[in-house]
Structure formats: structure tokens, C-alpha cells
XYZ file of C-alpha atoms in Angstrom:
544
model
C -27.530 -9.479 12.991
C -29.284 -6.904 10.852
C -26.640 -6.618 8.136
C -26.696 -10.331 7.343
C -30.471 -10.649 7.351
C -30.832 -7.609 5.154
C -28.402 -8.718 2.503
C -28.343 -12.476 2.566
C -31.889 -13.385 3.547
C -35.098 -12.709 1.743
C -33.307 -12.391 -1.576
C -34.359 -14.610 -4.440
C -31.596 -17.105 -5.227
C -30.576 -16.543 -8.816
C -28.785 -19.182 -10.936
C -25.018 -19.141 -10.961
C -23.874 -16.375 -13.249
C -20.658 -15.887 -15.161
C -18.854 -14.237 -12.274
C -19.803 -16.995 -9.847
C -18.681 -19.686 -12.280
C -15.338 -17.964 -12.743
C -14.810 -17.767 -9.005
C -15.976 -21.338 -8.513
C -13.286 -22.387 -10.980
C -10.739 -21.116 -8.510
C -12.405 -22.533 -5.429
C -13.685 -25.846 -6.770
C -13.255 -28.399 -4.008
C -14.574 -31.926 -4.183
C -16.722 -33.542 -1.526
C -14.849 -35.266 1.242
C -15.384 -38.986 0.789
C -13.876 -41.685 3.036
C -11.337 -39.169 4.283
C -10.007 -38.343 0.800
C -10.456 -34.945 -0.804
C -10.980 -35.011 -4.569
C -9.602 -32.012 -6.417
C -11.380 -29.893 -8.979
C -12.320 -31.753 -12.156
C -10.939 -30.268 -15.324
C -13.219 -30.689 -18.305
C -11.823 -30.765 -21.798
C -12.137 -28.297 -24.605
C -11.168 -24.671 -25.077
C -9.493 -22.629 -22.417
C -9.388 -24.923 -19.384
C -9.423 -22.040 -16.902
C -11.265 -19.078 -18.334
C -10.332 -15.401 -18.335
C -8.208 -14.227 -15.422
C -6.944 -17.716 -14.553
C -4.148 -19.897 -15.923
C -3.140 -23.494 -15.541
C -0.604 -24.221 -12.832
C 2.860 -25.392 -13.857
C 1.840 -29.037 -13.343
C -1.549 -28.525 -14.980
C -3.361 -29.689 -11.866
C -5.338 -26.560 -10.995
C -6.230 -23.055 -12.130
C -4.401 -20.250 -10.379
C -4.441 -16.472 -10.433
C -7.159 -13.880 -9.861
C -10.670 -14.763 -11.034
C -12.035 -12.212 -13.472
C -15.360 -11.030 -12.054
C -16.889 -10.774 -15.556
C -15.365 -13.822 -17.252
C -17.153 -16.885 -18.538
C -15.653 -20.217 -17.508
C -16.703 -22.722 -20.176
C -14.372 -25.525 -19.122
C -15.161 -25.496 -15.428
C -18.607 -26.465 -14.256
C -19.535 -28.146 -10.974
C -20.169 -31.793 -11.870
C -20.987 -34.969 -10.023
C -17.714 -34.657 -8.158
C -18.030 -30.885 -8.146
C -17.219 -28.339 -5.504
C -17.840 -28.862 -1.831
C -21.253 -27.250 -1.377
C -20.100 -25.486 1.821
C -17.426 -23.643 -0.159
C -19.730 -23.085 -3.117
C -22.313 -21.418 -0.887
C -19.723 -19.042 0.556
C -18.520 -18.229 -2.958
C -22.064 -17.393 -4.022
C -22.313 -14.997 -1.096
C -18.989 -13.359 -1.982
C -20.176 -12.939 -5.578
C -23.537 -11.586 -4.396
C -21.901 -9.028 -2.125
C -19.406 -8.041 -4.834
C -22.267 -7.499 -7.284
C -24.246 -5.477 -4.733
C -21.216 -3.250 -4.159
C -20.756 -2.714 -7.903
C -24.461 -1.962 -8.400
C -24.396 0.529 -5.530
C -21.867 2.517 -7.530
C -23.110 1.996 -11.103
C -26.876 1.785 -10.506
C -27.437 3.222 -7.019
C -30.802 3.348 -5.315
C -29.645 6.504 -3.522
C -26.284 8.242 -3.454
C -23.594 6.279 -5.338
C -21.018 4.633 -3.074
C -17.482 4.157 -4.461
C -15.629 0.931 -3.838
C -12.129 -0.482 -3.679
C -10.844 -4.046 -3.987
C -9.035 -6.347 -1.544
C -7.475 -9.648 -2.660
C -7.791 -12.827 -0.584
C -4.757 -14.998 -1.335
C -5.144 -18.632 -0.239
C -4.506 -22.190 -1.521
C -8.140 -22.725 -2.498
C -7.665 -26.128 -4.190
C -6.700 -27.797 -0.942
C -6.385 -31.306 0.402
C -5.592 -32.821 3.782
C -1.841 -32.733 3.017
C -1.694 -29.276 1.401
C -0.829 -25.964 3.004
C -4.378 -25.585 4.377
C -7.049 -28.236 4.789
C -10.432 -27.677 3.074
C -12.026 -27.029 6.463
C -9.497 -24.315 7.317
C -9.987 -22.705 3.892
C -13.732 -22.687 4.565
C -13.271 -21.029 7.949
C -10.816 -18.448 6.566
C -13.100 -17.531 3.659
C -16.111 -17.244 5.959
C -14.201 -14.961 8.323
C -13.158 -12.615 5.514
C -16.674 -12.594 4.060
C -18.077 -11.571 7.446
C -15.466 -8.801 7.670
C -16.307 -7.612 4.153
C -20.030 -7.342 4.919
C -19.399 -5.611 8.251
C -17.091 -3.117 6.488
C -19.771 -2.509 3.834
C -22.377 -1.448 6.365
C -23.836 1.932 5.300
C -21.568 4.690 6.609
C -21.112 7.160 3.762
C -17.525 6.154 3.004
C -16.260 3.414 0.728
C -17.280 -0.201 0.030
C -15.151 -3.284 -0.629
C -15.089 -5.984 -3.259
C -13.279 -9.222 -2.422
C -11.064 -10.768 -5.108
C -10.569 -14.513 -4.674
C -7.015 -15.416 -5.608
C -5.675 -18.966 -5.802
C -1.935 -19.312 -5.102
C -1.862 -23.102 -5.372
C -2.290 -26.012 -2.976
C 1.314 -25.743 -1.802
C 1.569 -21.910 -2.062
C 4.011 -22.100 -4.971
C 1.776 -20.885 -7.832
C 1.585 -17.227 -6.847
C 3.268 -15.493 -9.807
C 0.163 -15.240 -12.056
C -1.740 -13.667 -9.177
C 0.926 -11.047 -8.468
C 1.168 -10.188 -12.162
C -2.570 -9.462 -12.173
C -2.737 -7.653 -8.836
C 0.165 -5.352 -9.732
C -1.974 -3.977 -12.554
C -5.015 -3.342 -10.355
C -3.568 -0.770 -7.969
C -4.415 2.002 -10.432
C -2.878 5.427 -10.474
C -1.021 6.863 -7.516
C -4.070 9.076 -6.984
C -7.090 6.980 -8.067
C -10.368 8.823 -8.544
C -13.942 7.727 -7.965
C -14.814 4.953 -10.397
C -11.321 3.461 -10.551
C -12.056 0.745 -7.912
C -8.342 0.345 -7.137
C -6.785 -2.587 -5.329
C -5.807 -1.221 -1.907
C -4.336 -4.342 -0.315
C -4.313 -8.091 0.094
C -4.907 -10.560 2.919
C -4.005 -14.226 3.298
C -0.511 -15.770 3.071
C -1.230 -18.527 5.593
C 2.021 -20.456 6.119
C 5.572 -19.537 7.124
C 7.399 -21.035 4.153
C 9.837 -19.868 1.468
C 7.070 -19.505 -1.110
C 5.290 -17.133 1.263
C 8.491 -15.124 1.662
C 8.869 -14.900 -2.120
C 5.229 -13.872 -2.513
C 5.525 -11.197 0.191
C 8.634 -9.806 -1.519
C 6.852 -9.698 -4.872
C 3.809 -7.919 -3.450
C 6.032 -5.387 -1.695
C 7.874 -4.737 -4.960
C 4.497 -4.113 -6.599
C 3.566 -1.671 -3.776
C 0.679 -3.883 -2.584
C 0.360 -3.935 1.223
C -0.586 -7.358 2.543
C -1.825 -8.408 5.991
C -1.516 -12.033 7.072
C -3.887 -13.234 9.745
C -1.891 -16.255 10.870
C 1.811 -15.954 9.917
C 3.974 -16.300 13.024
C 7.606 -16.873 12.024
C 9.788 -13.778 12.562
C 11.948 -14.960 9.672
C 9.177 -14.244 7.148
C 9.238 -10.500 6.611
C 8.913 -7.928 3.837
C 8.580 -4.159 3.678
C 4.817 -4.125 3.047
C 3.910 -7.335 4.901
C 2.011 -6.911 8.183
C 0.907 -9.659 10.559
C -2.166 -9.712 12.770
C -1.056 -12.751 14.823
C 1.694 -12.799 17.461
C 5.142 -13.915 16.365
C 6.584 -17.211 17.576
C 8.959 -15.179 19.721
C 6.119 -13.343 21.471
C 4.068 -16.517 21.893
C 7.044 -18.256 23.515
C 7.357 -15.236 25.830
C 3.714 -15.811 26.813
C 4.511 -19.476 27.534
C 7.461 -18.361 29.667
C 5.118 -16.225 31.744
C 2.809 -19.202 32.143
C 5.662 -21.413 33.372
C 6.808 -18.729 35.810
C 3.437 -19.149 37.513
C 3.265 -22.938 37.024
C 6.851 -24.294 36.915
C 5.944 -27.933 37.498
C 8.820 -30.335 38.076
C 11.172 -28.557 35.636
C 11.499 -31.828 33.731
C 11.238 -30.998 30.035
C 11.284 -32.620 26.609
C 11.241 -31.142 23.083
C 9.333 -32.802 20.216
C 10.045 -31.193 16.859
C 9.154 -31.555 13.186
C 12.331 -32.105 11.167
C 11.021 -30.671 7.860
C 13.378 -27.762 7.217
C 11.176 -26.313 4.468
C 8.520 -25.379 7.037
C 9.832 -22.229 8.654
C 7.042 -22.154 11.243
C 8.210 -25.381 12.897
C 11.936 -24.660 12.587
C 11.541 -21.166 14.034
C 9.290 -22.393 16.845
C 11.909 -24.988 17.791
C 14.639 -22.320 17.713
C 12.702 -19.997 20.026
C 11.748 -22.785 22.430
C 15.344 -23.957 22.728
C 16.625 -20.421 23.269
C 14.125 -19.654 26.042
C 13.646 -23.047 27.717
C 16.657 -25.090 26.625
C 18.881 -24.628 29.646
C 16.243 -24.717 32.385
C 14.459 -27.760 30.976
C 17.614 -29.505 29.661
C 16.365 -29.776 26.089
C 19.788 -30.247 24.486
C 19.721 -33.988 25.140
C 16.024 -34.409 25.871
C 14.335 -34.202 22.485
C 13.043 -36.255 19.555
C 12.193 -35.369 15.980
C 9.421 -36.592 13.698
C 8.383 -36.071 10.078
C 5.310 -33.883 9.724
C 2.493 -34.834 7.389
C 2.098 -31.503 5.599
C 3.252 -31.398 1.997
C 3.290 -33.967 -0.798
C 7.009 -34.695 -1.096
C 7.976 -35.746 2.420
C 10.354 -38.640 2.800
C 9.998 -41.430 5.323
C 7.061 -42.274 7.566
C 5.174 -39.186 8.818
C 3.772 -38.851 12.333
C 6.065 -41.495 13.875
C 6.039 -40.504 17.553
C 7.119 -43.688 19.307
C 10.683 -42.418 20.070
C 9.226 -39.226 21.559
C 6.651 -41.065 23.675
C 9.284 -43.446 25.068
C 11.667 -40.606 25.842
C 9.038 -38.453 27.546
C 7.890 -41.216 29.875
C 11.301 -42.746 30.586
C 12.580 -39.338 31.661
C 9.305 -38.498 33.419
C 9.064 -35.184 31.573
C 5.970 -33.359 32.745
C 6.560 -30.366 30.411
C 6.728 -31.157 26.694
C 7.533 -28.423 24.173
C 5.930 -29.171 20.809
C 7.331 -27.572 17.638
C 5.040 -28.995 14.990
C 1.786 -28.500 13.117
C -1.613 -28.905 14.777
C -2.582 -31.720 12.404
C 0.171 -33.961 13.802
C -0.383 -33.303 17.514
C -3.259 -35.793 18.047
C -0.957 -38.569 16.845
C 1.585 -37.712 19.547
C -1.183 -37.867 22.158
C -2.392 -41.224 20.830
C 1.145 -42.600 20.994
C 1.535 -41.419 24.586
C -1.698 -43.185 25.545
C -0.472 -46.438 23.955
C 3.167 -46.344 25.127
C 3.897 -49.022 27.818
C 6.676 -46.816 29.242
C 3.968 -44.314 30.242
C 1.920 -46.765 32.335
C 3.842 -45.976 35.516
C 4.179 -42.213 34.908
C 1.369 -40.763 37.026
C 2.405 -37.109 37.207
C 0.654 -36.054 34.016
C 2.020 -34.356 30.912
C 1.395 -30.855 29.632
C 2.223 -30.151 26.001
C 3.139 -26.506 25.314
C 2.643 -25.134 21.822
C 2.384 -21.956 19.726
C -1.126 -21.794 18.307
C -3.678 -19.862 16.266
C -6.522 -21.385 18.263
C -7.874 -24.724 19.429
C -7.913 -27.103 16.431
C -10.753 -29.538 15.837
C -8.247 -32.391 15.848
C -7.936 -32.072 19.631
C -11.676 -32.125 20.299
C -12.782 -35.520 18.996
C -14.030 -38.286 21.271
C -11.058 -40.583 20.662
C -8.513 -37.839 21.331
C -10.353 -36.976 24.554
C -10.070 -40.589 25.644
C -6.375 -40.683 24.707
C -5.704 -37.483 26.636
C -7.393 -38.914 29.714
C -5.497 -42.198 29.354
C -2.127 -40.446 29.020
C -3.017 -37.707 31.549
C -2.241 -35.054 28.921
C -3.214 -31.366 28.918
C -2.313 -29.074 26.015
C -1.223 -25.499 26.723
C -1.362 -23.155 23.744
C -0.066 -19.587 23.560
C -2.667 -18.556 21.048
C -3.797 -15.710 18.819
C -7.398 -16.472 19.831
C -9.461 -18.192 22.533
C -12.857 -18.636 20.903
C -14.154 -21.319 23.318
C -13.758 -18.925 26.248
C -14.885 -15.869 24.307
C -18.041 -17.571 23.052
C -18.857 -18.314 26.682
C -18.462 -14.601 27.494
C -15.167 -15.085 29.310
C -12.644 -12.431 28.290
C -14.344 -11.412 25.034
C -14.865 -7.870 23.824
C -17.699 -6.138 22.001
C -15.956 -6.531 18.658
C -15.771 -10.312 19.039
C -19.481 -10.515 19.900
C -20.342 -8.450 16.802
C -18.161 -10.619 14.611
C -19.379 -13.933 16.053
C -23.018 -13.024 15.466
C -22.303 -11.846 11.936
C -20.164 -14.910 11.202
C -23.020 -17.239 12.142
C -25.516 -15.289 10.005
C -23.248 -15.099 6.965
C -21.676 -18.549 6.961
C -24.294 -20.771 8.553
C -21.424 -22.463 10.396
C -21.653 -23.407 14.080
C -19.803 -21.456 16.745
C -17.263 -24.278 17.015
C -15.967 -23.253 13.579
C -14.335 -20.284 15.330
C -12.279 -22.486 17.653
C -9.276 -22.988 15.360
C -8.854 -19.207 15.093
C -8.596 -19.000 11.302
C -11.941 -17.246 10.779
C -11.164 -14.753 13.554
C -7.663 -13.903 12.389
C -8.582 -13.623 8.700
C -11.415 -11.318 9.758
C -8.890 -9.200 11.636
C -6.491 -9.113 8.675
C -9.253 -7.746 6.431
C -10.275 -5.325 9.176
C -6.743 -3.876 9.229
C -6.959 -3.098 5.491
C -10.492 -1.693 5.792
C -9.620 0.449 8.824
C -6.569 1.841 7.038
C -8.580 2.512 3.876
C -11.237 4.453 5.760
C -8.634 6.516 7.625
C -6.729 7.237 4.407
C -9.981 8.169 2.633
C -10.684 10.818 5.256
C -7.166 12.186 4.859
C -7.085 12.333 1.047
C -10.545 13.928 0.875
C -9.951 16.341 3.757
C -9.444 19.457 1.581
C -12.853 20.946 0.833
C -13.990 21.035 -2.774
C -11.915 20.556 -5.889
C -10.544 17.278 -7.181
C -9.499 16.148 -3.698
C -13.101 15.264 -2.846
C -13.137 12.859 -5.806
C -10.024 10.929 -4.753
C -9.819 7.422 -3.380
C -6.849 6.190 -1.338
C -4.154 4.310 -3.216
C -2.424 1.137 -2.092
C 0.507 3.285 -0.938
C -1.867 5.492 1.069
C -3.179 2.381 2.803
C 0.329 1.066 3.466
C 1.409 4.371 4.992
C -1.714 4.457 7.166
C -1.081 0.971 8.578
C 2.439 2.001 9.577
C 0.874 4.749 11.695
C -1.643 2.529 13.514
C 0.380 2.825 16.690
C -0.035 1.938 20.321
C 1.281 5.089 21.950
C 1.668 4.094 25.588
C 0.170 1.338 27.670
C -2.303 -1.310 26.592
C -5.256 1.030 26.062
C -3.810 4.113 24.380
C -3.952 3.891 20.590
C -3.415 6.165 17.632
C -5.807 4.881 14.957
C -5.124 1.310 16.085
C -7.215 -1.750 15.216
C -10.123 -3.134 17.215
C -10.255 -6.694 15.952
C -12.294 -9.721 16.929
C -9.144 -11.037 18.651
C -8.563 -7.818 20.587
C -7.030 -4.393 20.171
C -3.573 -3.932 18.656
C -1.389 -1.556 16.671
C 1.706 -1.747 14.474
C 5.282 -0.486 14.579
C 7.698 -0.700 11.647
C 10.561 -0.823 14.147
C 9.080 -4.105 15.380
C 9.065 -5.496 11.829
C 5.324 -4.911 11.305
C 4.229 -7.316 14.057
C 1.113 -6.464 16.082
C 1.880 -4.461 19.210
C -0.151 -5.038 22.392
C -1.972 -7.955 20.739
C -3.459 -10.194 23.473
C -1.942 -13.706 23.612
C -4.322 -15.841 25.677
C -3.129 -19.159 27.092
C -5.544 -22.003 26.285
C -5.366 -24.943 28.690
C -7.233 -27.885 27.194
C -9.001 -29.639 28.783
C -9.352 -26.623 31.030
C -8.629 -27.539 34.667
C -11.584 -27.064 36.978
C -11.299 -24.580 39.821
C -8.090 -23.047 38.467
C -7.695 -19.354 37.664
C -7.083 -18.383 34.058
C -3.392 -17.753 33.288
C -2.316 -14.119 33.321
C -2.909 -12.442 29.953
C 0.225 -11.519 28.009
C 0.310 -8.807 25.338
C 2.905 -8.655 22.584
C 5.979 -6.561 23.351
C 4.870 -6.261 26.945
C 7.377 -4.640 29.300
C 8.459 -5.834 32.757
C 5.803 -3.573 34.289
C 3.063 -5.463 32.452
C 2.443 -2.575 30.060
C 3.212 -2.331 26.360
C 4.891 -1.498 24.101
C 8.180 -2.541 25.694
């Protein structure tokens, strides 16, 4: 793609500067060795974090918003330093941020103003934290691709990306909000202010995310999450680009209407109450499928592996495997995290009770995409042994879209740019995190560009010097509506995952967002399941 080659190739690699070092302090991830992820190494002496960052409450990491001009004397990549994959993406973010600033301060042609967007993630991650290092990498790469696409020459406004660490377990967000609240600028920012116009991120449906969303709303910062799905996480200025659990379960209901099976069901659910995603998924599955599939007495719980303070033995699926096969349940409803699902499949393949159950098992789930954990050789063998197929109502279907099946022009543009920018293979899109974080940034950029046109519409005078404020962007997103039917939009979003709008009466969830059903492994010679769109009416149109 031209934009990536122009900006990221053929440029002399300069040594890490002060801005890059400051950002690397936030994102420092250690190399993955023998399955263990080593966290950032804190070196002694002076300020351990550098300007713009503070130590977390436990002193284990630096959190907050990296100052783009700060030195970071106590954080340098060492022998156990940052994962080079992350470091390379950070260099590209810093390079693009610097290019955007230079285009305003030292332009080669007409100066181009810029605004700022914060990316809020748990950058110092581990395999048991809110996001794994691999998922952080994919999310960052997706946003970077969106930033560069949005900065293509168009005579409007450019975007800087602020990298904001909210802690491995999402609980260290207060320093970041304190900083971001001071970056929104005046209610009517003028050229040169570079105001913060919004934020993206907030990956998990947990209480800390709710508290963070409330705090950002109170500070008048609109935020778009690419992957939040629990309807119980909501705030005035929080928008979601992914379908809610409720809408994804509706998509699964449509799938089962076409493929009812033997109507023999079983529910497997994560018992960790602090994870609102799993508790809300279980609630919606029981409400919709409980009576028909007799889930009241046909279910088993397990302890999920996410988090560092769980009690008991995580990923213990033997009771579930025995129950599924004893009751010959061909339809299993899974209310848990993707990282734990392969362990259920492995247990099913090893369970003696399953040896005589020949009908096959389909595991239904609410998903962002197709996680790597399901695609390894051993899991494939276990799925074949247990005769298991997973069925995900998903925000994305990258495997099909990369093959040209059901994809749109926007996805093709993004996928090409993602490969150029990140250097990652196409399979990195499968879990959906890069796609959905791209779409979250695209919502903010689309709203900013629309608001810019509106605030500069009056000819001449000071109006032509104005930039949109965070409140302008928030108000614009609320008016990105789907008017009638799946294809009629009023300033709606064309994302890599499809076209969608918003409606405050639907609690800022995406309206008409496609929810593809991913059958994996995909059955041969079988038609794709009918496509569901969020808030779809009985006539197949939306909004309902």
C-alpha cells in the first residue's frame, strides 16, 4: 500500500530518541521465554518512570500517559528488555507522531493541524493479565494502521496517538485520566492547540473498566472500545464498536433456528464473578436457551485463568466433560474466556465417558474472532478426537474475509495496510483485536473529520481557525445513525468489520453491525450461516 511504503520504508532508521524511550517505558515487554513473560525491568536511580508516568500502587510498573518530549533516564531496554515486536511498533508510532508534529510546525507545504487520540491498554501484560502480550501487539498494530490511514493527505486534520498504560489488570487508570482531562483544551480549540478529541481501548468488561469509563465521561472525553461486549458496562460517553453479548446471543439463536441439532444442551461457565463478560454471557445464554436446552440442571462451572488472585485450580474441566458426554449433549454453551477454551476441548478428547458419544459436539460462544489457541496442531487433533466444532457469534471473521469471502473494500484496504505497517502475517488478524481496535480509532477519526467540517463551515473569521473539541466529537458520534435498513446511513462508520452506526437510545452500541457466525473447523459443502446484524428486526432489516 502506498501510504505505508511512503512513510515507513526508505527512511533512514534513526536511534531511539527521547520520545521513543518515554513511550518504550510504558510498553516495555520482556521476551517470551519458556512460556513465561518477564515484565519491564526497573533500573535504579532518579525518577523511575520519567515525565508523564508514575509508579503503580504496587511499584511494579509505570502507568499514565507517556510525555512525548520527556527523557526516561531510569528505563532503558536491557538484556531482558522489551519484546522487539512491540518495540518496533512503538518506534513506528513515535515516527508517525513526529511526522504529524513536523507537518504542522515545519511543513514542507501547507501546514496541517493535528489532534490527539489516546490508546488505553494494559501494556505491561503477561499471560494471566487482562490482555496477553500477543493481543496487545495485535491491538496496537491495528490502531497504528488506522492512524496512518487517517493521516493520508486530504486537507483536513492529522492524528497523534498517545500511548496510555492503565496497568496489567486495568486497575491503574487514575493517573492516565488525570492527565487526559487536562489535554482536551478549550471548548473551542484553535489551530495549534492539538487537543485530545477522544480515546480508544478499554478491552475487558470488568469493574475497573466501568470506573474508568465513568471517569472519562466525567472529564468529557469520549471513548470508543473495540471489543467490550457486556451490556452492563456503560457510561454516557462510552461507545462500543463490537456487538453486545445480548446481540451475539441473538445471532446464535438464529443459527440454532436453522441448525437445531438434537436439542440436547449443556452450559459450561466461568465462576469468577469479577469478570462481567463471562457472568453476563452466562446470563444471556440462560435467558435465551435455558428452557429449550434444559440448562438449569445441565451445567458445570470452572475457574478461569485470567487474573492473578484466583482461588483454586483454574481450567479444571473434568466435571463438564463428564456431564456433556453422559447426557449426550450435542450443543454446549460456553461462557468463558478464549484462553480457557482449548483446555475444555482437550478434556473432552481425554474423557472416557466421551468414547461412546459419536454424535459430535458443537461449542457455541460469543467471540471477537478466532483465537490462535484454537488453531494449533494439538488442539486440531483434540477437536478431531472429541468430534468438536466451535461456533462463534463474532465481531469479525478474518479467515473468511482474507479469502475474499464476505469481505468489503474497507477490510481489504485495512488488511493491506496492516501488513505493510506491522510486518505481521495475515493470521494476526484472526483473533479480531487488530480489526476492532482499528474500527474504534476509525470511529473517532470519522467523527473528528465530520465535526471539523461543521465547526469550520462559516466562511472567514475565527471559525476557519477552529478545531473540533472532545465534546464536538462526542456529539458527532451520537449522530452517526443508521436511518432505515442495513444500507441507509447518516454519517455512519465504514469499518474493517463492516458498516454500522450508533444510537444513544440503544446505549451507544453499534447498530446494524454484522455478526458473522464462525464455524471452526468449517464444515465442507455447507452453506455459510445467515448473517445477523445488531438490532435486526423480524423482517431481517435493522434497526429494530
